[in-house]
XYZ file of C-alpha atoms in Angstrom:
576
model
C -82.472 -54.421 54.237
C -82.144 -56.405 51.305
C -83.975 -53.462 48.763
C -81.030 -51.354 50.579
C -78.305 -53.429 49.555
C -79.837 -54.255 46.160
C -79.897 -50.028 45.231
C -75.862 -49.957 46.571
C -74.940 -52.909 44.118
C -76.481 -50.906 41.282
C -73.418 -50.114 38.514
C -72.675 -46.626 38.215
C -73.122 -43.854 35.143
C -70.332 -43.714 33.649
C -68.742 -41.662 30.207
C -67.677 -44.244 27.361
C -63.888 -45.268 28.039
C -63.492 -44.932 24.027
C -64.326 -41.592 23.837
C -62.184 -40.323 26.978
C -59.071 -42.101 25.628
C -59.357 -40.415 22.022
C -59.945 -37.244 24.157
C -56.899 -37.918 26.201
C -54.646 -38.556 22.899
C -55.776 -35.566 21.471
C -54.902 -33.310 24.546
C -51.715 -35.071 24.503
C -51.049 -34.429 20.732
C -51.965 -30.727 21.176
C -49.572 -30.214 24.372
C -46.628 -31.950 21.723
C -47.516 -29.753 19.214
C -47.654 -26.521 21.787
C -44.078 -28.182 22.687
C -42.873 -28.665 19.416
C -44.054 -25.341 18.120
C -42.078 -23.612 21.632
C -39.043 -25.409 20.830
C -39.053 -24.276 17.336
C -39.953 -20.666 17.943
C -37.150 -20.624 20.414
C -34.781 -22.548 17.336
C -35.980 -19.806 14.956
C -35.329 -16.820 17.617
C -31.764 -18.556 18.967
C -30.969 -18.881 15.141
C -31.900 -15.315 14.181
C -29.833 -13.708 17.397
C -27.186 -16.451 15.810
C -27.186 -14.899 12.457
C -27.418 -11.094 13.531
C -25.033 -11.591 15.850
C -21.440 -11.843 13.317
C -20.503 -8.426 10.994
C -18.764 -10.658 8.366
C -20.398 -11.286 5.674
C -18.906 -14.492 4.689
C -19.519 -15.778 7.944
C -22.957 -14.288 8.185
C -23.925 -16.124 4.912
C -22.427 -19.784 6.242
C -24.297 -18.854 9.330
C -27.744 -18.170 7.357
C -27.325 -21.662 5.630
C -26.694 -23.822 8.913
C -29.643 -21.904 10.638
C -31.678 -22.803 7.834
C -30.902 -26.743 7.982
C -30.933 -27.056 11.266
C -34.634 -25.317 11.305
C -36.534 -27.657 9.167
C -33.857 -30.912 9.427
C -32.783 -30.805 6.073
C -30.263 -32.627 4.594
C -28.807 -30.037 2.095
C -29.046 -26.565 2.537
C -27.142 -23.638 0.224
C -27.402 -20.161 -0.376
C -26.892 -18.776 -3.950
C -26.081 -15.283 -4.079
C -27.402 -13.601 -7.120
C -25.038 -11.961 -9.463
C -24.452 -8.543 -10.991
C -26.706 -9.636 -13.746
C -29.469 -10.460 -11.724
C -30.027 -13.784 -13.639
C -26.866 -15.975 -12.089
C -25.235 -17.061 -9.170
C -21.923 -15.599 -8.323
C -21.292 -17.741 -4.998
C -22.824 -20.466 -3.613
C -22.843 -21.383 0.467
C -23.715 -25.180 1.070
C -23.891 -27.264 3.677
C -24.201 -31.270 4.015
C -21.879 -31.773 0.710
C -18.362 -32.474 1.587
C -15.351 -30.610 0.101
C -14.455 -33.733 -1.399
C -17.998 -34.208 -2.988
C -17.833 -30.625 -4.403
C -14.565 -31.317 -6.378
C -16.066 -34.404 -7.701
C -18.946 -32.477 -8.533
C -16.823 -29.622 -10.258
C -17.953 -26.350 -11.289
C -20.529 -24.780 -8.728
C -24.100 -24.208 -9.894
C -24.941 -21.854 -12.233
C -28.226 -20.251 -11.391
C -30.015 -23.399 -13.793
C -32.732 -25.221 -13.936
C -34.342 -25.388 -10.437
C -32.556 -23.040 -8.969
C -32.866 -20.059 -11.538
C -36.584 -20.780 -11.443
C -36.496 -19.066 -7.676
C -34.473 -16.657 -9.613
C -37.085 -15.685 -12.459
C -39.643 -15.745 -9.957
C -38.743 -14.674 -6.263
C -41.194 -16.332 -4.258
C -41.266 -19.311 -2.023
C -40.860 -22.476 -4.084
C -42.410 -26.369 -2.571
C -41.900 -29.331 -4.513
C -42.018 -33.578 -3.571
C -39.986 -34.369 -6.254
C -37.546 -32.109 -8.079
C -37.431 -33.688 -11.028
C -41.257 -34.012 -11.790
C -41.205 -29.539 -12.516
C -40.514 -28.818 -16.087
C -37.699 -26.169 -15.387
C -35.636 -29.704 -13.834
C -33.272 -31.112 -16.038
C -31.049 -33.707 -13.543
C -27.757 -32.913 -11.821
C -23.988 -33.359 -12.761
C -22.247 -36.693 -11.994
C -21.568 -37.364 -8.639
C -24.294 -35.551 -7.379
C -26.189 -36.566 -4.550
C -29.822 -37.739 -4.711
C -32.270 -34.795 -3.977
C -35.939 -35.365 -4.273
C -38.081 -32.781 -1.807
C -37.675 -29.155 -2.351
C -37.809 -25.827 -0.278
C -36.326 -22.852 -2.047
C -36.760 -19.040 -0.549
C -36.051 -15.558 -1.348
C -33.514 -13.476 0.826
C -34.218 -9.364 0.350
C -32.209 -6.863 1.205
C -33.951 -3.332 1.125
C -35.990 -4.522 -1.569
C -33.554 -6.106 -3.800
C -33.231 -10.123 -3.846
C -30.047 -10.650 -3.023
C -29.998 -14.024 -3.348
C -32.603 -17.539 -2.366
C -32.043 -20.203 0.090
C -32.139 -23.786 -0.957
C -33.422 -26.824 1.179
C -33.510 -30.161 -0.045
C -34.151 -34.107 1.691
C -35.988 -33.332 4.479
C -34.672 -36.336 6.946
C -36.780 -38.860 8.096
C -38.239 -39.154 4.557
C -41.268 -36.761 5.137
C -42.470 -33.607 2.960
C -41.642 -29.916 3.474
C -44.736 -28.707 5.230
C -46.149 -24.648 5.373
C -44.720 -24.610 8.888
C -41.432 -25.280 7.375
C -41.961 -22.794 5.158
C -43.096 -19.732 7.837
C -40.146 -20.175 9.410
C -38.072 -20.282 6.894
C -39.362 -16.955 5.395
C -38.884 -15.818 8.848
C -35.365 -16.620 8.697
C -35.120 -15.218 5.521
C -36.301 -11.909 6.339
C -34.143 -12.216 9.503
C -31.064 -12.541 7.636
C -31.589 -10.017 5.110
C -31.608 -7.653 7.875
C -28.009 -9.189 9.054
C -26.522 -9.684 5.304
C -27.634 -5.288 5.265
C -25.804 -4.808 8.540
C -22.810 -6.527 7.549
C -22.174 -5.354 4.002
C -22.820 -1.649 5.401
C -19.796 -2.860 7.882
C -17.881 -3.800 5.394
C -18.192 -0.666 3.390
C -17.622 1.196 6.623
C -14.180 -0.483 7.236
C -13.429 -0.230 3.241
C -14.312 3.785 3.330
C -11.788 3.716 6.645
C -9.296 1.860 4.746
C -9.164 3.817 1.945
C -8.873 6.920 3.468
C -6.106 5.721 5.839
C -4.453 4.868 2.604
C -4.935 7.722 0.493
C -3.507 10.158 3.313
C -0.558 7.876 3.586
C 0.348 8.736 -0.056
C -0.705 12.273 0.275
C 1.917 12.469 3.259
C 4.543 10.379 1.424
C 4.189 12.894 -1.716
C 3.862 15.987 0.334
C 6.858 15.060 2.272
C 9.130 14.292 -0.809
C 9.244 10.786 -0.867
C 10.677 9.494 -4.265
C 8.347 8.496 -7.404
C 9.077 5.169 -7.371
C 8.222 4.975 -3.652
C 4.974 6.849 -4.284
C 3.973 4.348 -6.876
C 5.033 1.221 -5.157
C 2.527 2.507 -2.208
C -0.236 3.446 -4.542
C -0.538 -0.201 -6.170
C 0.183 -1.846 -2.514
C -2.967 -0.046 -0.971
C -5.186 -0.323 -4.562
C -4.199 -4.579 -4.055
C -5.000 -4.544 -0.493
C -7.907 -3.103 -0.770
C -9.446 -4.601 -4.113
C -8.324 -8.277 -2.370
C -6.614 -8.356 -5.440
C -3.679 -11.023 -6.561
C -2.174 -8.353 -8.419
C -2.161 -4.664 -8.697
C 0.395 -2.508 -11.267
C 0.139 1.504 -11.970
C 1.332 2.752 -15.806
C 2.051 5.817 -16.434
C 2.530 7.469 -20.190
C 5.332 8.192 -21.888
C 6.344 12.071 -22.611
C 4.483 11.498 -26.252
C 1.106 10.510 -24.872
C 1.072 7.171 -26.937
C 2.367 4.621 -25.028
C 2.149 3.963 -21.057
C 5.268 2.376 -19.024
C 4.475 -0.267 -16.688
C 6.310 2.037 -13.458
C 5.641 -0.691 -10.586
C 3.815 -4.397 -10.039
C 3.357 -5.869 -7.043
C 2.111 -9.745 -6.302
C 1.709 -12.511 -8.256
C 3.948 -12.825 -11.537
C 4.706 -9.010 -10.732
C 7.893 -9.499 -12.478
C 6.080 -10.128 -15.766
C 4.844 -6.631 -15.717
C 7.450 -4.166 -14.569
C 9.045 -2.112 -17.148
C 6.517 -3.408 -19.935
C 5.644 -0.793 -22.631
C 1.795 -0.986 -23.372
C 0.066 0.631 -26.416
C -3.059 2.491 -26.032
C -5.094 -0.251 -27.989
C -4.691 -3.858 -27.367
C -4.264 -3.770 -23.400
C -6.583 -3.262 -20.607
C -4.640 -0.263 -18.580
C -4.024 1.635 -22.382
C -8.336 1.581 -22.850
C -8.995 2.710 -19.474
C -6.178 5.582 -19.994
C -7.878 6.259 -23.738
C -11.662 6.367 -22.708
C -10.202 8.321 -19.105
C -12.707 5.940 -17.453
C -13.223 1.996 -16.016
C -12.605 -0.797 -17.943
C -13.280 -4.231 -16.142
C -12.843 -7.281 -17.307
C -14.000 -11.348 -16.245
C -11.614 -12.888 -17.657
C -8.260 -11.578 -18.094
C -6.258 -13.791 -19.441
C -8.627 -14.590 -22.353
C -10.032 -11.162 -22.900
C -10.348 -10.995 -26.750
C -9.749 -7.174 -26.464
C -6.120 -7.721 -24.775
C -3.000 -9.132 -26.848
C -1.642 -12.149 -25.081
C 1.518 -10.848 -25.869
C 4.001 -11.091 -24.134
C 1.875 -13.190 -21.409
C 1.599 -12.313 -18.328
C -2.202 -12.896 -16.620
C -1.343 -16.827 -16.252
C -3.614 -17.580 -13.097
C -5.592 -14.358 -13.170
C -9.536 -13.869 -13.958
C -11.158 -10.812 -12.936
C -9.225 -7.564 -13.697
C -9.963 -3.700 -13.145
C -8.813 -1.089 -15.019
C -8.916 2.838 -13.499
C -7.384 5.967 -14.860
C -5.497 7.966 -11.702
C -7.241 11.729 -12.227
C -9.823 13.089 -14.955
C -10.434 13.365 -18.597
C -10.444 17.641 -17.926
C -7.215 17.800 -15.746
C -5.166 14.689 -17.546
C -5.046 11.219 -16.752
C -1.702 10.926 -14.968
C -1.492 7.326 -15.176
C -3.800 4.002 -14.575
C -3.862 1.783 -11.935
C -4.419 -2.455 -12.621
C -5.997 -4.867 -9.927
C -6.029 -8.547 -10.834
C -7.780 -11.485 -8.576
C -6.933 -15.199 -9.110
C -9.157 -17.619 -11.318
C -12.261 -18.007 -10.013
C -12.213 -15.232 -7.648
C -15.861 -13.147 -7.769
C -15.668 -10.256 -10.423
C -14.832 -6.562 -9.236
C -18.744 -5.320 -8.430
C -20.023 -1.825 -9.096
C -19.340 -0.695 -5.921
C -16.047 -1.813 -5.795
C -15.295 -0.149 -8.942
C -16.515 3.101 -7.290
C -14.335 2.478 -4.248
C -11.136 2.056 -6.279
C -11.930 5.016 -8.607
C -12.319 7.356 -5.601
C -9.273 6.722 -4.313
C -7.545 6.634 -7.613
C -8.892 10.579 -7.911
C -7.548 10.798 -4.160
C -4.213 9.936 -5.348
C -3.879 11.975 -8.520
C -5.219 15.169 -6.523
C -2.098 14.487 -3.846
C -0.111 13.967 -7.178
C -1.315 17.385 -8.593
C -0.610 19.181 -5.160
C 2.982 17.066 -5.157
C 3.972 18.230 -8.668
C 2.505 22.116 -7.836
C 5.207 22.127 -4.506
C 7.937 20.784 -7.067
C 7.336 23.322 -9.865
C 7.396 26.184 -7.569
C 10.808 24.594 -5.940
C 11.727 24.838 -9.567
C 10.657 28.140 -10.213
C 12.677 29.244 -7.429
C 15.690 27.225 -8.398
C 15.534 29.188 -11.991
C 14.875 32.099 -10.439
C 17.993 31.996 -8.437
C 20.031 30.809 -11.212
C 18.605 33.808 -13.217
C 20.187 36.476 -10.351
C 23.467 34.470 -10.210
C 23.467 34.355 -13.936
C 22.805 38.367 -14.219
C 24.935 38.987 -11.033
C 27.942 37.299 -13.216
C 26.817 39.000 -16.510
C 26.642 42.769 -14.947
C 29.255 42.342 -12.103
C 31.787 40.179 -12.482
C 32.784 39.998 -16.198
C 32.267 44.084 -16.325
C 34.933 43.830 -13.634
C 37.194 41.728 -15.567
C 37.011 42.730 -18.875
C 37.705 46.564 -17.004
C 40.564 44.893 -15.234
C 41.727 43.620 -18.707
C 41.351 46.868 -20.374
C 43.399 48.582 -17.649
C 46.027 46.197 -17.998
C 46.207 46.270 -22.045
C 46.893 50.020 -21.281
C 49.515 49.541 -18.948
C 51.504 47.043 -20.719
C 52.350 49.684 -23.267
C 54.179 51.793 -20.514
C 56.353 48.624 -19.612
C 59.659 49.114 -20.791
C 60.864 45.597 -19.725
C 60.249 42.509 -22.475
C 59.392 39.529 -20.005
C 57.753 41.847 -17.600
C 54.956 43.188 -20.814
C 55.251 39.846 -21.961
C 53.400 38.612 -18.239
C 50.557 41.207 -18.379
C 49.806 40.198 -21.989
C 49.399 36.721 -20.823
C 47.683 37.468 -17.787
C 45.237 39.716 -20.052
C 44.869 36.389 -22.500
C 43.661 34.774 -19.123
C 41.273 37.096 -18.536
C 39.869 36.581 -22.004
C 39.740 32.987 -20.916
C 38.049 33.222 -17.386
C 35.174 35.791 -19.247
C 34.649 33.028 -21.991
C 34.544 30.076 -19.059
C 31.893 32.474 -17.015
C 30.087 33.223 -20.113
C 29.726 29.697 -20.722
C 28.485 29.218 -17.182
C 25.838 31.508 -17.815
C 24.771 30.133 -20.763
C 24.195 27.294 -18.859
C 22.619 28.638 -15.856
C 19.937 29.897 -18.240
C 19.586 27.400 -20.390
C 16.157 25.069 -19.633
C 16.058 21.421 -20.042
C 15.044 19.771 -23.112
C 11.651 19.457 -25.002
C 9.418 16.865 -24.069
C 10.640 14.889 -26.806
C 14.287 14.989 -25.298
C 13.896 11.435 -23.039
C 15.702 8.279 -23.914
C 12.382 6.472 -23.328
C 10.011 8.703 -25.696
C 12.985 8.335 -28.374
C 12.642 4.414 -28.119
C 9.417 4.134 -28.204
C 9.410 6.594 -31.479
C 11.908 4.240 -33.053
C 10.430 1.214 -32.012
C 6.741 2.882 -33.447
C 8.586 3.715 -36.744
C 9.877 0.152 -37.841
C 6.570 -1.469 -36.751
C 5.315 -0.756 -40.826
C 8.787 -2.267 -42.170
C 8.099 -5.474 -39.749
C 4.913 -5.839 -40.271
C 3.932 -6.521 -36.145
C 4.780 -4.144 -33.131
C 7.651 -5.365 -31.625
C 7.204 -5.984 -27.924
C 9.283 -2.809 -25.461
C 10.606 -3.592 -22.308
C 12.273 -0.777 -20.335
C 13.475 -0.912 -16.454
C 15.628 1.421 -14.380
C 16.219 5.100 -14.622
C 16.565 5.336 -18.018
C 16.053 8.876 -18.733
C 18.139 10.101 -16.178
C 21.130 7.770 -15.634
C 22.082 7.068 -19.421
C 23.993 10.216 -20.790
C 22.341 11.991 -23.852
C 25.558 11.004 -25.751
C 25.414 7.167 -24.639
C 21.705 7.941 -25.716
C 22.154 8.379 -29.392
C 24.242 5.287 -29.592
C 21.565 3.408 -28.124
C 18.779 5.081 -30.377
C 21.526 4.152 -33.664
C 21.835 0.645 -32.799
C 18.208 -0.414 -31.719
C 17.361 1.248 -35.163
C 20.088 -0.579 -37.092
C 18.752 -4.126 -35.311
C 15.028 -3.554 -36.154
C 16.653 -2.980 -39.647
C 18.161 -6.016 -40.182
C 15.131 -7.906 -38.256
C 12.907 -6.253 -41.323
C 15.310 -7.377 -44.170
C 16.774 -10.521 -43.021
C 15.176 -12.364 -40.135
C 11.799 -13.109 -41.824
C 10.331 -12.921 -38.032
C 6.554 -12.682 -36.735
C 8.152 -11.457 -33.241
C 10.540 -8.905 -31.732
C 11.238 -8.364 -27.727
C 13.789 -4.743 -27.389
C 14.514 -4.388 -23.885
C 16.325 -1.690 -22.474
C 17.720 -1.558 -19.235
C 19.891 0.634 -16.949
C 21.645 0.197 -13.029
C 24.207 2.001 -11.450
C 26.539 0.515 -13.484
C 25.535 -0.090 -17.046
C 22.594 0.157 -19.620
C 21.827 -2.282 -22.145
C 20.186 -2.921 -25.074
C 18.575 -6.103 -25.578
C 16.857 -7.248 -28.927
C 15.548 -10.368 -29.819
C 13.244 -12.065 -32.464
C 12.260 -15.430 -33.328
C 13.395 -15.645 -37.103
C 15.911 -17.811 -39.094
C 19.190 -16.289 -37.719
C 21.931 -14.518 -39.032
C 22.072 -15.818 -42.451
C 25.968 -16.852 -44.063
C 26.083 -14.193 -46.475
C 25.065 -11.464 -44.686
C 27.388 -8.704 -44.862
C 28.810 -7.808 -41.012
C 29.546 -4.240 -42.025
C 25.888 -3.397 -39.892
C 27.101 -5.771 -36.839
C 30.672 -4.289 -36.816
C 28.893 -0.906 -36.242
C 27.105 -1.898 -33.669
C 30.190 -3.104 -32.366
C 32.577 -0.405 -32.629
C 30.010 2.116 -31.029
C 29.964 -0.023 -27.851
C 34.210 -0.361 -27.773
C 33.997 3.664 -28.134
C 32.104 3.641 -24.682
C 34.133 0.796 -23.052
C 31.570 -1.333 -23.829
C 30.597 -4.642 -25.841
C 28.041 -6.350 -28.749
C 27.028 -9.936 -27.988
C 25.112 -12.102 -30.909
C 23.991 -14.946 -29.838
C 21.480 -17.632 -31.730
C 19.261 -19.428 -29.022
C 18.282 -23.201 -29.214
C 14.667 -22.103 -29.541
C 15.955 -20.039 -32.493
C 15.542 -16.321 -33.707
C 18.623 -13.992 -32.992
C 19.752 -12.390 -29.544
C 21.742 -8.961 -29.499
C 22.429 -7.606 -26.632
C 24.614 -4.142 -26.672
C 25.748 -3.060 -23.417
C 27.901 -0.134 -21.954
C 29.475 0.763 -18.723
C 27.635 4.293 -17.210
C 29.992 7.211 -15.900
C 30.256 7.619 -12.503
C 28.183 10.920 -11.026
């Protein structure tokens, strides 16, 4: 009995409790990390629906970048999106800086140091410490402290379209290669969505600009007025550019200048009525090379005279010629964005230049319909003309004839005295429907007839006397609302001021503007000189004068505060 109980008290086999507990941690650990790695897989897959899920691309991009932090807990995340040039940023997406940081900061980066290494060489990019790699060279003031580094490439069909920046993971720890799987997964994930969204975008741009190009083809098919026309061409080029500003010029009848026709949006007022040369402005070299002329910086383009001024608050600009080099530029179209607005991209270029073609082919067919209406006009003016020529002065002078013969038979004085007056009137009415003939056929003037061209020429012809080209102005319907005699008055004076600018002023600048209403047109010159001297002889001002009291109208001299000379010559307009 007592062996039995001896063998039951014997201590069992058992496994060492040492080894069973690290065996238990370890099972533990794994089951964390199957967890962990579930929770992230379903972060990465709910962040890639996320991103794929929006069509705009600005919100698709912000999207990208909180995805991004959120996936790996970083502190600071951006997205720089690679410029035209392929070696810069043109916009940067952050998240974790403030607004108010980012004005402390100032400008955004630049495609530098760190970041344009990712840029030289698109591939995934792992540091501890950003400012132990030789292409680091610090950050601006203000700044916030940065030490760990994840940077990736985003590709779009095979082009990098721009990299994705992580920086401070939290908790103090290192990017690890898990972080960096799934961030390449994101990447490629959102290359995908930044492809769907741009093709969106052109999609609704293409609809857009069609919508708008058959608007003006209706409005100049169904004989809306030029003005109109133009007003709706430069609204639809500004909305669809997102441009601040958008202006169409068309040339003069001599080819060498263009006419600012109609601005619209910011400082529009600057523009209208402005007459540009061919060299020294952006819209006269896209209308001289018949092709695109784009430019960063407006405002301080050296190729553009900053005179008179009139980009203040504008950066990117876009220059394109309405129809082609072979059928004749009819005009150019200007679209302007605000400082620090992205530059107008290839493809935006494209855009605008196909539906600046659109425009000048509803232009062409416009002007086709009005020369025909014209032809038939003449035509029917021809008939009436020859219908008075063979009808009705045969008829009179006949009548005339008969009664010349008759009044020889008339014994009575007063009674042959009648018929030879009524014979007199006859000769009268023939001469007043000859004249009407005349003017039935006759064809309106040269293309050096318009009060505009004529300006222009005499503004042109002083430049060599004054030794700078005068700045022209012109507004209102100038070249049909002023009378061809008021016209040579206002060709005589402008002449006779740009004289005595040349001999007497001793000026580096000239304004001539020229304006006409409903009611009046005036003449406006202006220069910055010494004044009217004391011993200048009036006879050239008393001209001036007594050409404008002819019309019912008045001369004005005035000498502003700033100093220089103001004339302004003005005239009432006869009522059609």
């Amino acid at each position: 009995m007592e062996a039995v109980v001896a063998r039951q008290e014997e201590p069992r086999v058992r496994l060492p409790q040492l080894k069973l507990d690290e065996l238990l941690e370890e099972l533990q650990a794994r089951i964390d990390a199957a967890r962990g790695t579930q929770e992230r897989v379903r972060s990465l897959l709910e962040a890639v629906l996320s991103v794929g899920r929006d069509l705009d691309l600005e919100h698709v991009l912000h999207s990208i970048v909180e995805s991004a932090a959120t996936l790996v807990d970083a502190e600071y995340a951006a997205l720089g999106v690679i410029g035209p040039d392929g070696r810069s940023l043109s916009a940067f997406h952050t998240v974790g800086v403030s607004e108010e940081r980012i004005a402390r900061i100032g400008h955004l980066p630049q495609g530098h140091g760190i970041l344009g290494e990712v840029i030289r060489h698109p591939e995934p990019l792992r540091l501890e410490k950003i400012s132990q790699h030789p292409a680091s060279y610090g950050f601006p003031p203000h700044h916030p402290t940065m030490n760990s580094f994840l940077g990736v490439p985003i590709r779009v069909r095979d082009q990098v379209f721009g990299n994705l920046y992580l920086t401070e993971k939290r908790g103090g720890v290192q990017f690890d290669d898990e972080d960096e799987s799934v961030l390449c997964t994101l990447a490629a994930a959102a290359g995908v969505a930044i492809d769907n969204a741009r093709l969106y975008e052109e999609s609704r741009l293409r609809e857009r600009r069609l919508l708008a190009s058959a608007e003006i083809s209706h409005s100049l098919m169904s004989g809306s007025a030029h003005a109109e026309v133009l007003g709706l061409i430069a609204e639809q080029a500004r909305e669809l550019m997102g441009a601040a500003l958008a202006a169409v010029a068309m040339p003069l009848e001599s080819g060498e200048s263009l006419t600012v026709e109609i601005a619209v949006g910011l400082d529009a007022e600057a523009h209208r009525g402005l007459v540009l040369p061919l060299s020294g402005t952006l819209m006269g070299l896209a209308f001289s090379r018949a092709a695109p002329v784009a430019s960063d910086d407006v405002a301080h383009d050296q190729r553009i005279s900053p005179e008179p001024p009139r980009f203040q608050g504008l950066g990117p600009a876009l220059a394109v010629p309405i129809g082609a080099e072979k059928d004749g530029i009819r005009g150019v179209v200007l679209v302007a964005r605000e400082t620090g607005r992205p530059t107008f991209s290839d493809r935006e270029t494209e855009m605008l230049q196909g539906f600046s073609a659109q425009a000048a082919i509803a232009m062409e067919l416009a002007e086709r319909r009005r020369d025909a209406e014209q032809i038939a006009v003449l035509q029917d003016r021809d008939r009436i003309a020859r219908d008075l020529h063979d009808l009705a002065i045969q008829r009179l002078f006949a009548t005339g004839m008969t009664l010349q013969s008759a009044g020889r038979f008339i014994e009575h004085p007063e009674a042959a005295a009648r018929v030879l007056r009524a014979v007199d009137d006859l000769d009268e009415t023939i001469k007043i429907i000859r004249s009407a003939i005349f003017g039935l056929r006759a064809r309106p003037g040269g293309p050096d007839s318009g009060l505009r061209t004529r300006v222009v020429r005499a503004v042109s012809g002083a430049t060599p006397v004054l030794g700078f080209a005068p700045g022209v102005r012109m507004e209102g319907l100038i070249d049909t609302e002023v009378p061809r005699e008021i016209a040579d008055h206002i060709v005589a004076v402008l002449s006779e001021a740009l004289t005595n600018i040349a001999r007497h002023a001793h000026a580096d600048r000239a304004q001539v503007v020229l304006a006409a209403d409903d009611h009046e047109v005036s003449l406006t010159v202006s220069d910055n000189g010494v004044g009217i001297p004391s011993d200048c002889r009036p006879s050239g001002l008393r001209n001036m004068a007594e050409r404008a009291e002819q019309l019912g109208g008045q001369l004005d001299v005035s000498g502003p505060e700033a100093g220089g000379t103001t004339l302004r010559w003005w005239v009432p307009l006869p009522r059609s």
